[in-house]
Coordinates of C-alpha atoms and ligand atoms in Angstrom, one line a residue:
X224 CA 0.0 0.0 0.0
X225 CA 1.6 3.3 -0.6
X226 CA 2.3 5.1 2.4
X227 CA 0.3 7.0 3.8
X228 CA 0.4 11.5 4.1
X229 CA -1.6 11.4 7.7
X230 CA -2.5 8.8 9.9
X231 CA -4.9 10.0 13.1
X232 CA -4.3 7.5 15.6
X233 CA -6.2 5.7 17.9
X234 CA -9.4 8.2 17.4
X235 CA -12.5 7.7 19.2
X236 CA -14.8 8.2 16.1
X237 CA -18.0 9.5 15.9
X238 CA -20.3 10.2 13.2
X239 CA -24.3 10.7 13.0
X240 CA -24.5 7.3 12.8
X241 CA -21.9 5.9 14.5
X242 CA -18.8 5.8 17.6
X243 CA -16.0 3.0 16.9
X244 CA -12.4 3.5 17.5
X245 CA -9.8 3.0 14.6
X246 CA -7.0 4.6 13.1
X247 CA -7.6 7.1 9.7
X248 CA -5.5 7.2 7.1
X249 CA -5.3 9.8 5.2
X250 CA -3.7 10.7 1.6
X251 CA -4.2 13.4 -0.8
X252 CA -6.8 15.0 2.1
X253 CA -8.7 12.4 1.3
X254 CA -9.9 9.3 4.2
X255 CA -8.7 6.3 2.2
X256 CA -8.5 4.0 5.4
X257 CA -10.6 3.4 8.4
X258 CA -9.3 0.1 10.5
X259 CA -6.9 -0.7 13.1
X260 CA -3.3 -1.2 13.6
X261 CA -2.7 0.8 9.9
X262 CA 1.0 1.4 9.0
X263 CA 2.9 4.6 9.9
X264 CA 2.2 7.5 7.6
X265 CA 4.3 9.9 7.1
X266 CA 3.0 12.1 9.7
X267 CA 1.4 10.5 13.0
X268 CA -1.2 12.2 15.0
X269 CA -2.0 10.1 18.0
X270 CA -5.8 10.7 19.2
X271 CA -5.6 8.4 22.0
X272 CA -8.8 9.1 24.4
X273 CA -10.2 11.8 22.3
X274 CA -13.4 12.0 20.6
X275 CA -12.6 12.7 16.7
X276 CA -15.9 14.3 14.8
X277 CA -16.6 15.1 11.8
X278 CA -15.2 19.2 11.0
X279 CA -18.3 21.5 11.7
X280 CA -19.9 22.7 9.0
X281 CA -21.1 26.1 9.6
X282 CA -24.2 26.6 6.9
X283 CA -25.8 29.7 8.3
X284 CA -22.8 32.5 8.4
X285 CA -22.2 36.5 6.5
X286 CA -18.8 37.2 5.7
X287 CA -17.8 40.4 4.1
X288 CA -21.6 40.4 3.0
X289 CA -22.2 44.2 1.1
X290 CA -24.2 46.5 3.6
X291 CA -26.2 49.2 1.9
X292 CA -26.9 51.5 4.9
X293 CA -22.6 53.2 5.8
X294 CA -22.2 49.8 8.1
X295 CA -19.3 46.9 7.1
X296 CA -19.2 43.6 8.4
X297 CA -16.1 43.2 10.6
X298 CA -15.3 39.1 9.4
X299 CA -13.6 38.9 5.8
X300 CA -13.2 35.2 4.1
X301 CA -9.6 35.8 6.3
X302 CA -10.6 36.5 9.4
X303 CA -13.9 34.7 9.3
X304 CA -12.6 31.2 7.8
X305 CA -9.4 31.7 10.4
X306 CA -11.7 32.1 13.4
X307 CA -14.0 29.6 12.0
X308 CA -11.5 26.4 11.8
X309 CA -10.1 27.5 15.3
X310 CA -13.5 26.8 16.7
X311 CA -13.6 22.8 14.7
X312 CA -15.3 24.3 11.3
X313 CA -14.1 23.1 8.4
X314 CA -16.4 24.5 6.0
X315 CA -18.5 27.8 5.7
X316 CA -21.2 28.0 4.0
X317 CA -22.1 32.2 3.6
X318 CA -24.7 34.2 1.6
X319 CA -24.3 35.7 -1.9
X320 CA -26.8 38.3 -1.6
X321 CA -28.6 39.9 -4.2
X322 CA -29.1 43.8 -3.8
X323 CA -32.2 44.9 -5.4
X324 CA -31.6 46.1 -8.7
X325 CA -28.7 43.4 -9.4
X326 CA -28.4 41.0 -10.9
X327 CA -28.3 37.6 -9.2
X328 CA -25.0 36.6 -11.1
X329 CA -23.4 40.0 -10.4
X330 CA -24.2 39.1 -6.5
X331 CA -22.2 35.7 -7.2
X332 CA -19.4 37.2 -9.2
X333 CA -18.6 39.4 -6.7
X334 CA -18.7 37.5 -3.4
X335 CA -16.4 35.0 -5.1
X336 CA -14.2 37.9 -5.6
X337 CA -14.6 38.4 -2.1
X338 CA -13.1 34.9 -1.2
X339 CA -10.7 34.0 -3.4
X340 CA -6.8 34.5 -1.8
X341 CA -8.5 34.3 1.7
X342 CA -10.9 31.9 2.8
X343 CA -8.4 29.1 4.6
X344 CA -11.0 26.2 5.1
X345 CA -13.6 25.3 1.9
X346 CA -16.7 27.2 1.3
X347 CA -20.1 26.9 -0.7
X348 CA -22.5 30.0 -1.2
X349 CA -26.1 30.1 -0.3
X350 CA -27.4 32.6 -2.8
X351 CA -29.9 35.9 -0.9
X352 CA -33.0 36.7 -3.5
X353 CA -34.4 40.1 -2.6
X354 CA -35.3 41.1 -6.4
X355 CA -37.3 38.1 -8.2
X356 CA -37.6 40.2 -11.6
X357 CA -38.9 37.9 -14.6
X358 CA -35.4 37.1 -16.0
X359 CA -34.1 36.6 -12.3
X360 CA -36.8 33.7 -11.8
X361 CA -36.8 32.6 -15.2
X362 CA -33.5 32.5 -16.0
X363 CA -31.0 33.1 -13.6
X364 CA -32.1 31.3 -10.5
X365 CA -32.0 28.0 -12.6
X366 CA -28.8 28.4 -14.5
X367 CA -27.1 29.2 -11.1
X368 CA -29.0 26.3 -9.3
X369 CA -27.6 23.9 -12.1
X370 CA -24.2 25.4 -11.6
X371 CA -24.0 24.6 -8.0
X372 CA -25.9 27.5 -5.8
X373 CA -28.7 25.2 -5.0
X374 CA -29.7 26.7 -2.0
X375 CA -31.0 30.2 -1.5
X376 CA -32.6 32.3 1.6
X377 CA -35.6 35.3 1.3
X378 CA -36.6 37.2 3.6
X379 CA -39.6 38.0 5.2
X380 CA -38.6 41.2 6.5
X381 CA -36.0 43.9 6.2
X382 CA -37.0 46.7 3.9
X383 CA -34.1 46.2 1.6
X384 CA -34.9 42.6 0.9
X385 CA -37.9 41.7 2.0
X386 CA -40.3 39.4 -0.6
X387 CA -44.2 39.5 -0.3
X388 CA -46.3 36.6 -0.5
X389 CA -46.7 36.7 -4.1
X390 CA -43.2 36.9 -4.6
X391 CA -42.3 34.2 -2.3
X392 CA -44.6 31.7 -3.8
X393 CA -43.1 32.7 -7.3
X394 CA -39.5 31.9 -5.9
X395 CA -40.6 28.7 -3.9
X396 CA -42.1 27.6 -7.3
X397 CA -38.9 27.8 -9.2
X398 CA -36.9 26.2 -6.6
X399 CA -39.6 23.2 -6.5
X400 CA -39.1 23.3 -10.2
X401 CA -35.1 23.4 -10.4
X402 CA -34.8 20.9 -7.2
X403 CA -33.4 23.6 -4.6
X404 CA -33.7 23.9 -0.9
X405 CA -35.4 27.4 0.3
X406 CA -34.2 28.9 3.9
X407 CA -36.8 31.8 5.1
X408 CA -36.2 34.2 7.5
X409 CA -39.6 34.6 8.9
X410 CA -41.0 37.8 10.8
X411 CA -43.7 39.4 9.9
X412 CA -42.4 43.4 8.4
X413 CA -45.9 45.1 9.2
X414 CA -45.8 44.0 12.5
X415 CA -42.7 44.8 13.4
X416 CA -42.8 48.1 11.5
X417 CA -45.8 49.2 13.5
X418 CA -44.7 48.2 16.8
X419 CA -41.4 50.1 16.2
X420 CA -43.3 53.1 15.5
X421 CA -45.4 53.2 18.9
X422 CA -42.2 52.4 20.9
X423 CA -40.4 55.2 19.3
X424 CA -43.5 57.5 19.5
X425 CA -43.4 56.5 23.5
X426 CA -39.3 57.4 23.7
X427 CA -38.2 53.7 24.2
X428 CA -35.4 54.0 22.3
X429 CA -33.1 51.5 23.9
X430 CA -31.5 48.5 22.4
X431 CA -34.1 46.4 24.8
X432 CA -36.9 47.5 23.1
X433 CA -35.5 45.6 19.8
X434 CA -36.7 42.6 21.5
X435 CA -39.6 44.2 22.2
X436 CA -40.7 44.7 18.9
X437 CA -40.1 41.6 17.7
X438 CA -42.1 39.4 20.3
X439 CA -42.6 35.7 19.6
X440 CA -45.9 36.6 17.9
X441 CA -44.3 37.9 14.5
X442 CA -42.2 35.3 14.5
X443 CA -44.8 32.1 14.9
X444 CA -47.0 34.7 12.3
X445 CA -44.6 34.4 9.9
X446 CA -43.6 30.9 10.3
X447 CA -46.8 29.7 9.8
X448 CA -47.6 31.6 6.5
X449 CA -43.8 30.2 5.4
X450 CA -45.2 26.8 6.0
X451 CA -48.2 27.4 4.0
X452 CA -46.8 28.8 1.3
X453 CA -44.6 25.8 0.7
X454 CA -47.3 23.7 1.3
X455 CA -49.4 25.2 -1.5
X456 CA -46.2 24.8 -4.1
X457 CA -45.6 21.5 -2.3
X458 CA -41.7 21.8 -1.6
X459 CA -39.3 21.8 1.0
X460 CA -37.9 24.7 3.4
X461 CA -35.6 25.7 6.2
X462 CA -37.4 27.9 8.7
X463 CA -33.7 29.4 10.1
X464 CA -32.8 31.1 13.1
X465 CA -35.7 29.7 15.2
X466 CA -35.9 31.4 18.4
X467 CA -38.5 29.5 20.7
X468 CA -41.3 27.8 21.7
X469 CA -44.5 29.4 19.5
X470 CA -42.4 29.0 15.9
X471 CA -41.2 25.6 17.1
X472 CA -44.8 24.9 17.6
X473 CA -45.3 25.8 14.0
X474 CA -42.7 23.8 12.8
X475 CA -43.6 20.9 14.9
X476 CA -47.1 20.7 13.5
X477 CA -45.9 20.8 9.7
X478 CA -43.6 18.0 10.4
X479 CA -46.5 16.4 12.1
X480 CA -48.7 16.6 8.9
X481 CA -45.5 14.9 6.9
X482 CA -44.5 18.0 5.7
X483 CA -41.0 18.3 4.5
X484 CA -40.3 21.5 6.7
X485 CA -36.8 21.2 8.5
X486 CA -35.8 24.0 11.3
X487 CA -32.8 25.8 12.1
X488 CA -31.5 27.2 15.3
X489 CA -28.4 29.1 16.8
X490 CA -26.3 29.4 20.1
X491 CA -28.0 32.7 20.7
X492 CA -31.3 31.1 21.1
X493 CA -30.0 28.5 23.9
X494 CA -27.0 30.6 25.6
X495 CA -28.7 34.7 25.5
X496 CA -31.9 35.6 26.7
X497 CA -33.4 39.5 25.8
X498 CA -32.0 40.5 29.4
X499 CA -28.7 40.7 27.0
X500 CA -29.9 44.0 25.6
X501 CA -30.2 45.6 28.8
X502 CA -27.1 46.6 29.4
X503 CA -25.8 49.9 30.3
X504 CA -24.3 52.8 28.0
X505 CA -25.6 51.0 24.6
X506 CA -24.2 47.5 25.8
X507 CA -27.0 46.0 25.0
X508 CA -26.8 46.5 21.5
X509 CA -23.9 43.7 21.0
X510 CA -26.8 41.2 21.2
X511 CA -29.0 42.6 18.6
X512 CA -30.2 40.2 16.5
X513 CA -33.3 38.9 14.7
X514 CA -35.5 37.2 15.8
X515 CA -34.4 38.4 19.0
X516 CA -32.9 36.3 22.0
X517 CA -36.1 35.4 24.1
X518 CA -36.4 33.8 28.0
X519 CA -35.5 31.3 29.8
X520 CA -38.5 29.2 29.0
X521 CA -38.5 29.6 25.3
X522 CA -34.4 28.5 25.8
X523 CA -35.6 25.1 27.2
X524 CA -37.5 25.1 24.1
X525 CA -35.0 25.2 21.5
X526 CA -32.6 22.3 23.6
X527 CA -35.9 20.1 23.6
X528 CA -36.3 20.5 20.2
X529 CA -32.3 19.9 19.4
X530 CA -33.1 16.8 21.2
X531 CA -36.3 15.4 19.9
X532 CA -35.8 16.2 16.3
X533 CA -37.7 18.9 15.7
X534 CA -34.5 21.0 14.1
X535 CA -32.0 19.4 12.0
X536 CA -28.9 21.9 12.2
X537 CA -27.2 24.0 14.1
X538 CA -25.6 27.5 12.6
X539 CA -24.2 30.5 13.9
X540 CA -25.6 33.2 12.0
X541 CA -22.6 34.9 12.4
X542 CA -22.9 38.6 11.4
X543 CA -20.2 40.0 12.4
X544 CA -20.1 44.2 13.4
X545 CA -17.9 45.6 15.8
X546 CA -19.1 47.4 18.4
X547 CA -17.2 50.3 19.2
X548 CA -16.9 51.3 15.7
X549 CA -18.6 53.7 13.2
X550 CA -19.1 51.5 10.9
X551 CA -20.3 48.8 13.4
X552 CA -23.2 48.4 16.1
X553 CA -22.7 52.5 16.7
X554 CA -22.8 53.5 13.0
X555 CA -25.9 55.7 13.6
X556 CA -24.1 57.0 17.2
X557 CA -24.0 56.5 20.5
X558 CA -26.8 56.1 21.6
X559 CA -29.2 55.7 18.1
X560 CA -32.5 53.9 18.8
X561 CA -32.9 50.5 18.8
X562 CA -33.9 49.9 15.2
X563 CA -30.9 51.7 14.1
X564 CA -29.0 49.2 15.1
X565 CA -27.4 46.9 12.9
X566 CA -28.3 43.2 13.3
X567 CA -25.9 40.5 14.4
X568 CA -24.1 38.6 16.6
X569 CA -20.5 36.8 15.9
X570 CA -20.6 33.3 16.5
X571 CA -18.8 31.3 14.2
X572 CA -15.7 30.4 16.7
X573 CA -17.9 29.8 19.8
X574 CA -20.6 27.5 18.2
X575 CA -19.1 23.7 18.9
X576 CA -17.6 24.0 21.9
X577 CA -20.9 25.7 23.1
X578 CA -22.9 23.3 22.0
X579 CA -20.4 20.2 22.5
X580 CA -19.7 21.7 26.5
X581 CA -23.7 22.5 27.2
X582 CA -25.3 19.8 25.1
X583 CA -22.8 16.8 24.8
X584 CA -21.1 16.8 28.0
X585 CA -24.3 17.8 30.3
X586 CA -26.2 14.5 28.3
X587 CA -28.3 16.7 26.7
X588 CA -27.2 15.3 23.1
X589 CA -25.8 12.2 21.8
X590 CA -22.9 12.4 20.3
X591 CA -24.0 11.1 17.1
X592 CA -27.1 14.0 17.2
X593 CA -24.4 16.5 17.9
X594 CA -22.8 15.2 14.7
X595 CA -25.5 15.6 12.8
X596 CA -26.7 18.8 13.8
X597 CA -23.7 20.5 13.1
X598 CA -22.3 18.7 10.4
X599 CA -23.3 15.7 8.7
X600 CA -27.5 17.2 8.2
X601 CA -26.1 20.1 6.9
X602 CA -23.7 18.7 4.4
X603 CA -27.2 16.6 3.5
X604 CA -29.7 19.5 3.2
X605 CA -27.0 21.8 0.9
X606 CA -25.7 19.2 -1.2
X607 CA -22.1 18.8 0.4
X608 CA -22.4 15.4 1.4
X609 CA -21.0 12.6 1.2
X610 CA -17.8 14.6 0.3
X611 CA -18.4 16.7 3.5
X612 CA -20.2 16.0 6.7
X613 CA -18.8 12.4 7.5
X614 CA -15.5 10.3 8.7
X615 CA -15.5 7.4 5.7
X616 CA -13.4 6.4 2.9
X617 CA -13.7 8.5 0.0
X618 CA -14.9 11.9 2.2
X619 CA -12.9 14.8 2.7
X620 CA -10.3 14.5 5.7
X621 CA -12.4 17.5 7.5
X622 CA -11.9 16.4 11.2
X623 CA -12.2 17.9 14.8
X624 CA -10.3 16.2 17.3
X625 CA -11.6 17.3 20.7
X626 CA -9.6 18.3 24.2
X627 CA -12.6 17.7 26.4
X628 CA -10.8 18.1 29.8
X629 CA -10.1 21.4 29.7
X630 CA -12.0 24.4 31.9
X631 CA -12.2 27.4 30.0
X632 CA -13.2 30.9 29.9
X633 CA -14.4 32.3 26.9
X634 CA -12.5 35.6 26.3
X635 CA -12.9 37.7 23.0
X636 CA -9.2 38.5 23.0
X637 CA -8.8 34.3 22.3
X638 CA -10.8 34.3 19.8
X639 CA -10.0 34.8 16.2
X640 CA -12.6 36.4 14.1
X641 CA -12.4 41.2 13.7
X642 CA -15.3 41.7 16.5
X643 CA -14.0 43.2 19.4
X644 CA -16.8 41.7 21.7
X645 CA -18.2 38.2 21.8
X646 CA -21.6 37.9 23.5
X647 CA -20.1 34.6 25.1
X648 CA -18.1 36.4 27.0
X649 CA -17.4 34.9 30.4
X650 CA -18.7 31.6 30.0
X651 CA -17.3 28.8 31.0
X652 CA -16.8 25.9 28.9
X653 CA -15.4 22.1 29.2
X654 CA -14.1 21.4 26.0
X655 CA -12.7 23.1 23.1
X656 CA -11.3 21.5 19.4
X657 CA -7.7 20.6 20.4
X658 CA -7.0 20.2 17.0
X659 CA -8.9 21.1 13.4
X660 CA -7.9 19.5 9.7
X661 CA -9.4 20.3 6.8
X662 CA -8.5 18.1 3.9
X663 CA -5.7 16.3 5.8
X664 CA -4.1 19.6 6.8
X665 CA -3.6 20.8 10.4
X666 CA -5.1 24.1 10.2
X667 CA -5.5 24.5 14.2
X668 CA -3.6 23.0 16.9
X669 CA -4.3 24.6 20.0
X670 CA -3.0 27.3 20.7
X671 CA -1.9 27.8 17.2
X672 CA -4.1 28.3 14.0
X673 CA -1.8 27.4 10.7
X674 CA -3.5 28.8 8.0
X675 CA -3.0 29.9 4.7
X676 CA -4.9 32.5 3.3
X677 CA -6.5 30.9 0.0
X678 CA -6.0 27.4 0.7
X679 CA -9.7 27.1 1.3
X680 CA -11.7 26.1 -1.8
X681 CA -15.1 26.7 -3.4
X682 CA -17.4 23.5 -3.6
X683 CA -20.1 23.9 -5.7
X684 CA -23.0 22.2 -4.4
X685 CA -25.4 19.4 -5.7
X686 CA -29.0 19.4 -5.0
X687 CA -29.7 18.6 -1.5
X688 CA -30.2 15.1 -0.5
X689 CA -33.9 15.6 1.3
X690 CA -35.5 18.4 -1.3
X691 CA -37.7 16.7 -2.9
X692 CA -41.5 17.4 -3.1
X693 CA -44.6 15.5 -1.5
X694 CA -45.4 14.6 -4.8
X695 CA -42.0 13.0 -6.1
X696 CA -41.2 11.3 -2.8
X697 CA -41.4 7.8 -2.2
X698 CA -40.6 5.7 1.2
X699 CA -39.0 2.5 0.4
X700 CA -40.1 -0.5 3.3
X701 CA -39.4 -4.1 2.5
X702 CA -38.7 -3.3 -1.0
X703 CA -43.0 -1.9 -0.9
X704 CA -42.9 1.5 -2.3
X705 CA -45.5 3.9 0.0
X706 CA -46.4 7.2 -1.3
Ligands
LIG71 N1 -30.5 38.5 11.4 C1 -30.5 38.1 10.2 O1 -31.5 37.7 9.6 N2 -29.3 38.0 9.5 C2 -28.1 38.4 10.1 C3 -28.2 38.8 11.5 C4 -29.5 38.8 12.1 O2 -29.6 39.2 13.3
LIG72 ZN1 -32.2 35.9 8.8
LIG73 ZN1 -28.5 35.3 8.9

């Protein structure tokens, strides 16, 4: 056999399916060998103890995404795909987002301008449609989906790309057609827009009142419409960036009806609550986000549903502005009122070891759910897998090998990515990715990231593995074929 570029020793592996320990051997960043005793490779990394995962795959993230109000996001493809494989991700998946007025090609041409020469782990594109024109639905949203953007997110909010229901069911029609997976970002804009009139109108001003107009009710609002639209075209969606317990009711009744609606959630949801946007002298608005954090309650929520199935993967939603910084969370001043406020939290570095700490290591989540969640699903649902999202022969040698005795703090000035705050602040944690590889390279080995800007590579995606309407899907038991 030839020899051998990497062998991981002695890993304790886990995937969404299964935990076995063997050695990996790996050549040409490729997992060629999975078995026990293999011969020495050229370089040895010995994993003795040590759960060895899957590399994260983050598929919910905006780097050096084009604002169009004066504000910049702080994460480039650099700094962003840096702090990302420091924190076990191996691949990014960010939006190309269309600006109205552009062209949806134009959108693509330039965010891959954006990552060439920098991004240091691999990288797909979801695509952003905020301007479904005739030739955008007709032609360009197919050609693009056939050349390997087959998954895109609208929005149900947001002046600037907000669709209305007649555009949305135009959209969801052409992905049903052309085989793609729809994310929806779903609050309802009237809502919202009225309540932030009447709180301004009263003075509350505050980075609190953000949360306060964007209760729960816009959210389950808009979730349920999202879930009837796709029902009416009959094809799949991602509700992301579900905050709590009335959308997860929502989503929980469409899966219940054997609809094929999957749900999306984020660290914020299970680690912040809207007491984060209290804070004194504009503090609060480093944890502006939408939807916004909720309670407690609504927190216990979202871990139920990570552990009974009701979501399928687990993204950052990393939107990365700096906070002291004119072009950041204070790029309308000091002390601008709430809706001023640009929307986002980082979160790329911190999402694994949150999760793996909180969820894994309290017995929350197996570790074959946390696998899925986080990586394996999401290579599924955006057409990544079985290249990414798995620990077999033939995949990518993405890998995280955990350090899970450690006791940390989680300090912004350890972390990797251009905010200069991380919401996490503080919190303690029990384990952290001693070591990440992304195609058979070491790219972090705590305390060190190795990285080379450009190494990373765009992977065109194929169309997701699940997306298939009502209509076309078939459930194979004992060789009968159900409908
Ligand atoms: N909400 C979004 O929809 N996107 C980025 C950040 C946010 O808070
Ligand atoms: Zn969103
Ligand atoms: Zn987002």
């Amino acid at each position: 056999m030839e020899e051998l570029d990497l062998v991981v020793r002695n890993a304790h592996v886990v995937t969404a399916a299964d935990e076995f320990d063997c050695d990996i051997g790996i050549r040409d960043g490729v997992i060629v060998s999975l078995a026990r005793g293999l011969p020495a490779g050229r370089k040895e990394i010995d994993a003795a103890g040590r759960y060895v995962m899957p590399g994260g795959i983050d598929g919910h993230c905006h780097l050096d995404q084009p604002m169009t109000d004066g504000t910049k996001m702080a994460d480039d493809f650099h700094s962003g795909t840096v702090s990302a494989a420091c924190g076990g991700t191996t691949t990014v998946v960010p939006f190309a987002c269309q600006l109205k007025g552009q062209s949806l090609r134009a959108a693509v041409e330039d965010y891959h301008r954006r990552a060439e020469g920098k991004a240091v782990i691999d990288y797909a594109f979801h695509l952003i449609v905020s301007d479904p024109t005739p030739d955008v639905l007709q032609r360009e949203l197919p050609e693009l989906i056939a050349e390997g953007y087959t998954s895109f997110k609208i929005y149900m909010t947001y002046d600037d790309l907000k669709l209305n229901d007649r555009q949305i069911l135009e959209t969801l029609a052409v992905a049903r057609r052309e085989g793609a997976l729809v994310m929806i970002h779903a609050e309802n804009t009237d809502c919202i827009a009225w309540l932030t009139e009447q709180l301004l109108a009263a003075g509350h001003t505050a980075p609190r009142f953000h949360a306060a107009s964007r209760p729960m009710l816009v959210e389950r609002e808009a979730t349920h419409r999202a879930i009837s639209l796709s029902e009416l075209v009959d094809v799949p969606i991602l509700i992301v960036h579900v905050s709590g317990k009335e959308a997860v009711e929502q989503i929980r009744w469409a899966q219940g009806r054997g609809l094929q609606v999957y749900g999306e959630t984020c660290p914020q949801y299970l680690f912040l609550t809207s007491e984060h946007l209290d804070g004194d002298d504009f503090h609060g608005a480093k944890c502006v986000c939408s939807p916004p954090p909720r309670d407690k309650a609504n927190q216990q929520v979202i871990w139920d549903g990570l552990e009974n199935g009701v979501f399928q993967v687990f993204s950052s939603d990393h939107a990365p502005f700096r906070f002291d910084d004119p072009q950041g969370k204070k790029a309308a001043g000091e002390n601008a009122s709430f809706d001023q406020i640009p929307n986002g939290i980082p979160g790329l570095e911190t999402r694994l070891a949150l999760l793996f700490s909180e969820g894994v290591l309290t017995g929350r989540i197996e570790p074959q759910s946390f696998v899925a969640l986080t990586s394996t699903n999401v290579a599924k649902l955006y057409g990544l897998y079985p290249r990414k999202g798995s620990i077999a022969v033939g995949a990518d040698a993405d890998l995280v090998i955990w350090d899970t005795d450690v006791n940390l703090t989680i300090r912004n000035e350890q972390l990797h990515h251009n905010v200069d705050y991380t919401p996490y602040e503080g919190m303690k944690l029990r384990a952290w990715p001693g070591m990440t590889i992304s195609r058979g390279e070491v790219v972090w080995s705590a305390p060190h990231a190795q990285v080379q800007p450009g190494r990373g590579k765009f992977l065109p995606c194929a169309k997701p593995t699940p997306a298939r309407p009502r209509s076309e899907r078939r459930l194979s038991i004992g060789g009968a074929t159900q409908g």
